[in-house]
Short mmCIF file of C-alpha atoms in Angstrom, two decimals:
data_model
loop_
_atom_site.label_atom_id
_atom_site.label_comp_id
_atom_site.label_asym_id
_atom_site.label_seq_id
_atom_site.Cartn_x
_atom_site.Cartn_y
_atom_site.Cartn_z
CA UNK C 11 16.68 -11.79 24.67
CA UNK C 12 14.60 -8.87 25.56
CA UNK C 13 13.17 -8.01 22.24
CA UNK C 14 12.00 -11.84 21.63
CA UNK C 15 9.78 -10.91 25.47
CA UNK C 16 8.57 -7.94 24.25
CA UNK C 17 5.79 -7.31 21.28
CA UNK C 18 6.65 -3.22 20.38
CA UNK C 19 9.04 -0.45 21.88
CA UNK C 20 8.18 2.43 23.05
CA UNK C 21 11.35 5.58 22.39
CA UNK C 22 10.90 8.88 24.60
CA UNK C 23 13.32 10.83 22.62
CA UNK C 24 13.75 13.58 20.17
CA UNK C 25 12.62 11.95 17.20
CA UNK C 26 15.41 12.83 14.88
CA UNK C 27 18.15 11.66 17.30
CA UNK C 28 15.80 8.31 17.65
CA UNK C 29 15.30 8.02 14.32
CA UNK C 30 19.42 8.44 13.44
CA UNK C 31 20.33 6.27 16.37
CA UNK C 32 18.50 3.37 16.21
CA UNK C 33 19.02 3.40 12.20
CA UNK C 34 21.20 0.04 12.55
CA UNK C 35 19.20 -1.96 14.38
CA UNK C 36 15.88 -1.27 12.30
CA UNK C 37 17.27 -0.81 8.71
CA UNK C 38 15.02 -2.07 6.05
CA UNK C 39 12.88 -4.07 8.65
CA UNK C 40 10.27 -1.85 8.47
CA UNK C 41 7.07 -2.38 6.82
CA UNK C 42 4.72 0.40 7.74
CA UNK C 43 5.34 4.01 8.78
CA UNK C 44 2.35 6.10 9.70
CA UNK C 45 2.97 9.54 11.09
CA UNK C 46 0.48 12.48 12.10
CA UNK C 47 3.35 15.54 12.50
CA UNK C 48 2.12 19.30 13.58
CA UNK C 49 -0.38 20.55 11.42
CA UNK C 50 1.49 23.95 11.89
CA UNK C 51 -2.18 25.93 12.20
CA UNK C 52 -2.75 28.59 14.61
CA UNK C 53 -3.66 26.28 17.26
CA UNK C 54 -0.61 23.41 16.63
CA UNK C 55 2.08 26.05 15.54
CA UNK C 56 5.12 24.34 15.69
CA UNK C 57 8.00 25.15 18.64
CA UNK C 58 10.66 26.57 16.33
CA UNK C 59 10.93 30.31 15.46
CA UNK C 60 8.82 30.32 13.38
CA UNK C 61 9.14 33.70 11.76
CA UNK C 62 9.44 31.79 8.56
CA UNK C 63 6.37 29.50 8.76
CA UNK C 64 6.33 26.79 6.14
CA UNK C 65 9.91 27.08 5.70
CA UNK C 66 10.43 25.86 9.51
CA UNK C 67 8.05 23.42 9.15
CA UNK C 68 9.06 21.94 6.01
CA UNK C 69 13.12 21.50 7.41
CA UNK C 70 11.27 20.13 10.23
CA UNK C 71 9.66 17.56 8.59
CA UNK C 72 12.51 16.90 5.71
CA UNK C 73 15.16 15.70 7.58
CA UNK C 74 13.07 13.01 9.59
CA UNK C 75 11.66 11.67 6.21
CA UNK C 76 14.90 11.12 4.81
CA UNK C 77 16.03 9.51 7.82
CA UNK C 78 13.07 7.28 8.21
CA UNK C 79 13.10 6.34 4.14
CA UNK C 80 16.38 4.04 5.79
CA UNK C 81 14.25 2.00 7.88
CA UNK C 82 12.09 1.04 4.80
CA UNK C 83 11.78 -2.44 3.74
CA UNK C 84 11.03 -3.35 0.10
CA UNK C 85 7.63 -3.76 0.81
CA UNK C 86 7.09 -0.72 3.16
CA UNK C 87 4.04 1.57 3.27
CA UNK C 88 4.47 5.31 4.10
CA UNK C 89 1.09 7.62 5.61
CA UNK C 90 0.99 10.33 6.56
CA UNK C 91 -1.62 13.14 7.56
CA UNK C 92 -2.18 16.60 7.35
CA UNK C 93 -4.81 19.17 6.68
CA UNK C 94 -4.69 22.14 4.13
CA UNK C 95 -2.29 24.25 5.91
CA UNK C 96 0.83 22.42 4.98
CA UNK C 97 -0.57 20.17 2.31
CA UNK C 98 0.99 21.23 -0.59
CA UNK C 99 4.22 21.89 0.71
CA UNK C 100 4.03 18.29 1.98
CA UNK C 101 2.77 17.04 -1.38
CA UNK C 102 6.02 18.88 -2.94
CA UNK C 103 8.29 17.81 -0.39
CA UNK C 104 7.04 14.09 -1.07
CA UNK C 105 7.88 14.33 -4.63
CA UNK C 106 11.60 14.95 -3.46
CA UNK C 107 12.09 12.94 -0.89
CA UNK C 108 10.31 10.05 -2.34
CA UNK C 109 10.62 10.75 -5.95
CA UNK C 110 11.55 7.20 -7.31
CA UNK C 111 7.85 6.29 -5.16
CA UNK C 112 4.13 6.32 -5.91
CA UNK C 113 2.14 8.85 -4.28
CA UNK C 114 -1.75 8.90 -3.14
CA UNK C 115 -3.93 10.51 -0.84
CA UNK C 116 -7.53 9.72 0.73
CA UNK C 117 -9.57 12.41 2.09
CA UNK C 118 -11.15 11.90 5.23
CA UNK C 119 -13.90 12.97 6.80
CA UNK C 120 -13.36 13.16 10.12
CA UNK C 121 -15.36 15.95 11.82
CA UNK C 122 -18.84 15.73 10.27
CA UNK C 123 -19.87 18.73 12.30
CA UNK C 124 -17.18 21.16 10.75
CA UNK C 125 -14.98 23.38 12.16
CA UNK C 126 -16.25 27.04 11.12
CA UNK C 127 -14.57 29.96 9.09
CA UNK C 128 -15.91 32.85 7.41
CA UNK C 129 -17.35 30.89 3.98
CA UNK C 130 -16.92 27.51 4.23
CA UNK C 131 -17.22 24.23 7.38
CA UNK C 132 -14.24 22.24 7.22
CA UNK C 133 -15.19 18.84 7.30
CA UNK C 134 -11.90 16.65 5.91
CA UNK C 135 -8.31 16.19 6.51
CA UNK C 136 -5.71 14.47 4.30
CA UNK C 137 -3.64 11.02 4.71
CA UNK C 138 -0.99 10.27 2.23
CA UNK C 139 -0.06 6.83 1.24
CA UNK C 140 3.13 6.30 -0.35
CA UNK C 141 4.83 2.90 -1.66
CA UNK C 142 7.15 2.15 -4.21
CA UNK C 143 5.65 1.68 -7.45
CA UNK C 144 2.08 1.52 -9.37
CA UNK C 145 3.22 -1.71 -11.25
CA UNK C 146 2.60 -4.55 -8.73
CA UNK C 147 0.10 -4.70 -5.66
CA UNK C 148 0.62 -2.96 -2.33
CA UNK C 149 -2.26 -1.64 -1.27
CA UNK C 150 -4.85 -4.13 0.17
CA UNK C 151 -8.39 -4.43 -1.06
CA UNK C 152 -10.78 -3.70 1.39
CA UNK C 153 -14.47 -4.75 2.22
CA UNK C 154 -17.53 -3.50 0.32
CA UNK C 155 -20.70 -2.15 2.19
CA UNK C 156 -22.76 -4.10 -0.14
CA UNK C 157 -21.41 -7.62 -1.44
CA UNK C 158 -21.68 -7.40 -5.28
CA UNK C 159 -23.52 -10.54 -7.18
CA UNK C 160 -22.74 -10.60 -10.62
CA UNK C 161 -21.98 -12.82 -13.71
CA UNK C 162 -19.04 -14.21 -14.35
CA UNK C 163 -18.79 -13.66 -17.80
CA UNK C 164 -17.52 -10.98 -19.29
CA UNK C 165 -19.61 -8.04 -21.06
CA UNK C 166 -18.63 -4.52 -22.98
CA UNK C 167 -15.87 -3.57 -25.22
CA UNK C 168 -12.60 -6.38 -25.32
CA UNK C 169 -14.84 -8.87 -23.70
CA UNK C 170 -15.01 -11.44 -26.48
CA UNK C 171 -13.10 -15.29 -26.51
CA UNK C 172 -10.43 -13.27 -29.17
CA UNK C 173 -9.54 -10.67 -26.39
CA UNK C 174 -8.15 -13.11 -24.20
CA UNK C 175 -7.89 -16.51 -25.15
CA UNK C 176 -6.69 -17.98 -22.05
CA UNK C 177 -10.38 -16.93 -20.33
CA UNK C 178 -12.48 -19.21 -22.38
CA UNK C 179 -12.70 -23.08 -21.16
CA UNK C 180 -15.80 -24.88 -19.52
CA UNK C 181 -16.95 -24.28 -15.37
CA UNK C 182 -18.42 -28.06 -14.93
CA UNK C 183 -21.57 -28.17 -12.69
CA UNK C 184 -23.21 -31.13 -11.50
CA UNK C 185 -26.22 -31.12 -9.56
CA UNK C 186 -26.35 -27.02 -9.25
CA UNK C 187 -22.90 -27.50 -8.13
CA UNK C 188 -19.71 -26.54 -9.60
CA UNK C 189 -17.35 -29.39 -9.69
CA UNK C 190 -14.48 -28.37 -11.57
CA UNK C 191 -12.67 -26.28 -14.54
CA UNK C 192 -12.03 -27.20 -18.03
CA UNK C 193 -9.12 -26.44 -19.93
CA UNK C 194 -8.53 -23.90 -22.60
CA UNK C 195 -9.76 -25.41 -26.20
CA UNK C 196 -7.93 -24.98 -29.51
CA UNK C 197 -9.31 -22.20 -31.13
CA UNK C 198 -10.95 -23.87 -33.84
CA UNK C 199 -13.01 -25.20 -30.85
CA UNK C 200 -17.04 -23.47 -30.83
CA UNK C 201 -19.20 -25.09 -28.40
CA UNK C 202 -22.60 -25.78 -29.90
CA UNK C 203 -24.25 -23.87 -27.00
CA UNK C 204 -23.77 -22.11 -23.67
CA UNK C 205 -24.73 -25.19 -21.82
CA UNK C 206 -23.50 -28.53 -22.86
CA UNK C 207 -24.74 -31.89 -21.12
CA UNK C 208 -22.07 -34.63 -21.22
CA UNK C 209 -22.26 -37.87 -19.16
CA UNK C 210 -24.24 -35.79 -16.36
CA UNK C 211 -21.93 -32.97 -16.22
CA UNK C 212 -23.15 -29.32 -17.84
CA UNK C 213 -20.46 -27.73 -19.34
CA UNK C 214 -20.70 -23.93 -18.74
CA UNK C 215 -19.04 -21.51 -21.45
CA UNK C 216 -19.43 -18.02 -21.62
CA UNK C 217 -21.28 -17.62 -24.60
CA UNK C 218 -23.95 -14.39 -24.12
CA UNK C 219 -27.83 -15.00 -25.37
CA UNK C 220 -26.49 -14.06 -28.56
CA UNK C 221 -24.55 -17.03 -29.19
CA UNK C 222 -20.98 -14.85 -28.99
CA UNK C 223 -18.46 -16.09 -27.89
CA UNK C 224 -17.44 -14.30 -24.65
CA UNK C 225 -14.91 -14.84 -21.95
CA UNK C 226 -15.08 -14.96 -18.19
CA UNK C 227 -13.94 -12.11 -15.91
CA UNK C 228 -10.89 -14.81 -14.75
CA UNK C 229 -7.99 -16.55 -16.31
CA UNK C 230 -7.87 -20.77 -16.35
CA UNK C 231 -4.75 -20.18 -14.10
CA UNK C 232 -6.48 -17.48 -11.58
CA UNK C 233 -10.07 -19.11 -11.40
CA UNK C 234 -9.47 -21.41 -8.65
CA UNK C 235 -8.37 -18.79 -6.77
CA UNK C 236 -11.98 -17.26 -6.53
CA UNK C 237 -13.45 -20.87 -6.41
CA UNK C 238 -15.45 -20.28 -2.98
CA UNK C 239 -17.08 -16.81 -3.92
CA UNK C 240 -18.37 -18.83 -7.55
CA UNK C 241 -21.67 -20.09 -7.75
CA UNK C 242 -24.25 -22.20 -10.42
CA UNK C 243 -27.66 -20.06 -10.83
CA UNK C 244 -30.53 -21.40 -12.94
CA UNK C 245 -31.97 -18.69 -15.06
CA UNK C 246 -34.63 -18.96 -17.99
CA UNK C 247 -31.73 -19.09 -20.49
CA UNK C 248 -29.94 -22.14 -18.82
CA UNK C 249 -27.30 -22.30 -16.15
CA UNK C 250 -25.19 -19.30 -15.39
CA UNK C 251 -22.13 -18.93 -13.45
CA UNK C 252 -21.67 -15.71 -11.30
CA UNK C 253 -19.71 -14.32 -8.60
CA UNK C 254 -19.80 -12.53 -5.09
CA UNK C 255 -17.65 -9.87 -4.55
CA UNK C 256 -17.10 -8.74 -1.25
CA UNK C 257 -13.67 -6.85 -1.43
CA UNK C 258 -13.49 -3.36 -3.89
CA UNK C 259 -9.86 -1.32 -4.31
CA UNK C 260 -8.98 1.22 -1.69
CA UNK C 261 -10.97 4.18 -2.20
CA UNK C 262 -9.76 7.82 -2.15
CA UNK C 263 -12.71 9.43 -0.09
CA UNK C 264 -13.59 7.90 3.69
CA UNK C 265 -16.97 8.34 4.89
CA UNK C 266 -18.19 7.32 7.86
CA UNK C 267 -19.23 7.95 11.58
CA UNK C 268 -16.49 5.29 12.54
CA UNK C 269 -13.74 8.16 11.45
CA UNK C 270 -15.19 10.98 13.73
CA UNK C 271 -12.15 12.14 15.56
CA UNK C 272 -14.42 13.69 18.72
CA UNK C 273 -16.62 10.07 19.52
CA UNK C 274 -13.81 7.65 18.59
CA UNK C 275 -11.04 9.80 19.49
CA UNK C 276 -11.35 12.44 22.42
CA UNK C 277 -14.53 10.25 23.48
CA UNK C 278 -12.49 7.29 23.57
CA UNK C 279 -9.54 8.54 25.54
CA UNK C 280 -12.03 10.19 27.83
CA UNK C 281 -13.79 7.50 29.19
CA UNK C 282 -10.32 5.47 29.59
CA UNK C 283 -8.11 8.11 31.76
CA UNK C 284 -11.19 10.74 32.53
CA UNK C 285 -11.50 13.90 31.26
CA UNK C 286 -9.34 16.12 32.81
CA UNK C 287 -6.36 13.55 32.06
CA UNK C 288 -7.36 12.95 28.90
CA UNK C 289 -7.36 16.99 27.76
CA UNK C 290 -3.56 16.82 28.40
CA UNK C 291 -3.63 14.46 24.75
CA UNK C 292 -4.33 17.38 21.93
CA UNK C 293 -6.29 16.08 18.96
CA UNK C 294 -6.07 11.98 18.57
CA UNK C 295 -7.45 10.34 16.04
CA UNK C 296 -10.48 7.83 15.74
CA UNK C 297 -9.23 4.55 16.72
CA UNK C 298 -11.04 3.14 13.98
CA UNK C 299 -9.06 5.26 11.19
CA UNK C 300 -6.20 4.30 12.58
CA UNK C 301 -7.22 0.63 12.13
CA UNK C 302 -8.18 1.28 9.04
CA UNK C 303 -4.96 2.81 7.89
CA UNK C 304 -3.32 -0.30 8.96
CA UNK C 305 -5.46 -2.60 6.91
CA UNK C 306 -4.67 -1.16 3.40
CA UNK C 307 -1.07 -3.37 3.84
CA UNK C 308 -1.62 -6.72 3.16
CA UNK C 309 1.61 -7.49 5.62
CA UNK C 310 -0.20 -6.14 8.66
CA UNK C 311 -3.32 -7.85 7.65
CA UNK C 312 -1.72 -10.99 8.20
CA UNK C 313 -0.90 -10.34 11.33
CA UNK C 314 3.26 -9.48 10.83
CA UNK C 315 5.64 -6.71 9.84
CA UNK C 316 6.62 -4.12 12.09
CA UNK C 317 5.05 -0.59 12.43
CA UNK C 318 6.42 2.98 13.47
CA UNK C 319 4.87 6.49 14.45
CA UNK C 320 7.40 8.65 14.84
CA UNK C 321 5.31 11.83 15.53
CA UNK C 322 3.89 9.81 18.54
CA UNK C 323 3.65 13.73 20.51
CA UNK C 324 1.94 13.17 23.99
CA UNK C 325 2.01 9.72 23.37
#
């Protein structure tokens, strides 16, 4: 079985015919598309006539989508990048082609250095994600630069015990260490105090310095989830129980040296075929964006699904 010895394909085709032909063999088995098309600037114009400019480009680029949207499974991610040129047309065309879908995009900054015009350095490019709705979770937290300590109860507006009932029960802590989870209490249950000692154990609530009744950031069926990242603190006002948080949500603006498109990118491909090779591979990306990319689906994170690039170009 040759696709059971191999671990990707590579297609050297026309991509439409590719995409059209091999439809029935990859239906709905795909769970992330990333594609970086032509631009369509002066320096990537694409090789229709292209007397009508963002009309070409925008049949070019229409047909494949719909095509591709086939190969889609029902957790699928769709990216896609771009620059200003063609972004809104792209952002419009996306609202057609993918209309019953939820659509984002991240700028990145991938050319610290700029690229120069008459009034202002272009320093950012665009990459779309697309997936099919806002109501459940398909986009994959990702690491923060600094790990967040903080408490585990609750604070601010809607943060009381009557907000959400099913966030108030004891965190059990013996000998500075947590030990276990209470249930939820009747509510005509009030704990005398924030800590309460019973054979040994403290009982932790979240009742503030106040004496309100609070709640903590987690549900009684969620808590043990985040178990690992909890911890017991000592403070002058008794024990405390707080968090680490190390992942945030996906963010909409990437930052960072590790996206330059010249050291990660040309660099890169440079020092692995040479540079006079290497120039005949027009404007890659950073590795590392690319990785990224790929990490904001929890599928490939795990180490599964299958991914395509149909704009693959020099390849």
């Amino acid at each position: 079985n040759l696709d059971e010895a191999l671990d990707g394909w590579l297609i050297k085709s026309e991509n439409y015919q590719a995409l059209n032909t091999m439809l029935p063999k990859f239906r709905e088995r795909l769970d992330f598309v990333y594609i970086d098309p032509p631009y369509n600037t002066q320096y990537s114009e694409i090789a229709y006539l292209n007397r009508y400019k963002h009309a070409s480009w925008i049949s070019l680029i229409e047909n494949r989508l719909v095509v591709s949207k086939n190969w889609l499974s029902p957790r699928a991610i769709y990216s896609i990048s771009i620059d200003d040129v063609e972004n809104s047309k792209l952002s419009e065309l996306l609202d057609t082609v993918f209309d019953d879908w939820s659509k984002n995009f991240v700028t990145v900054v991938h050319n610290q250095r700029g690229q120069q015009g008459k009034n202002f350095s272009v320093v950012h490019e665009y990459l779309y994600f697309l997936y099919r709705n806002d109501e459940e979770k398909y986009i994959s937290d990702r690491p923060r630069e600094d790990i967040d300590f903080r408490n585990l109860r609750d604070s601010g507006t809607e943060s009381f015990r009557k907000d959400a009932a099913n966030c108030f029960y004891p965190i059990l802590v013996k000998d500075d260490k947590i030990i276990g989870f209470g249930e939820v209490p009747p509510d005509d249950y009030h704990p005398s105090a924030a800590n309460e000692e019973i054979d040994g154990i403290i009982y932790v609530w979240p009742i503030d310095s106040e004496g309100k009744e609070r709640k903590w950031r987690y549900a009684r069926q969620s808590i043990e989830k985040v178990a690992d990242r909890l911890a017991a603190v000592k403070t002058a006002s008794g024990i405390q129980i707080y968090l680490s948080k190390d992942l945030q949500m996906a963010r909409t603006v990437w930052y960072g040296s590790q996206f330059d498109a010249s050291e990660y990118g040309t660099k890169a491909l440079q020092n692995i075929l040479g540079k006079h090779l290497a120039e005949e591979f027009k404007y890659p990306k950073s590795i590392h964006l690319m990785e990224e990319i790929l990490r904001h689906s929890e599928i490939i994170n795990k180490g599964k699904g299958i991914i395509l690039d149909f704009f693959a170009g020099s390849g």
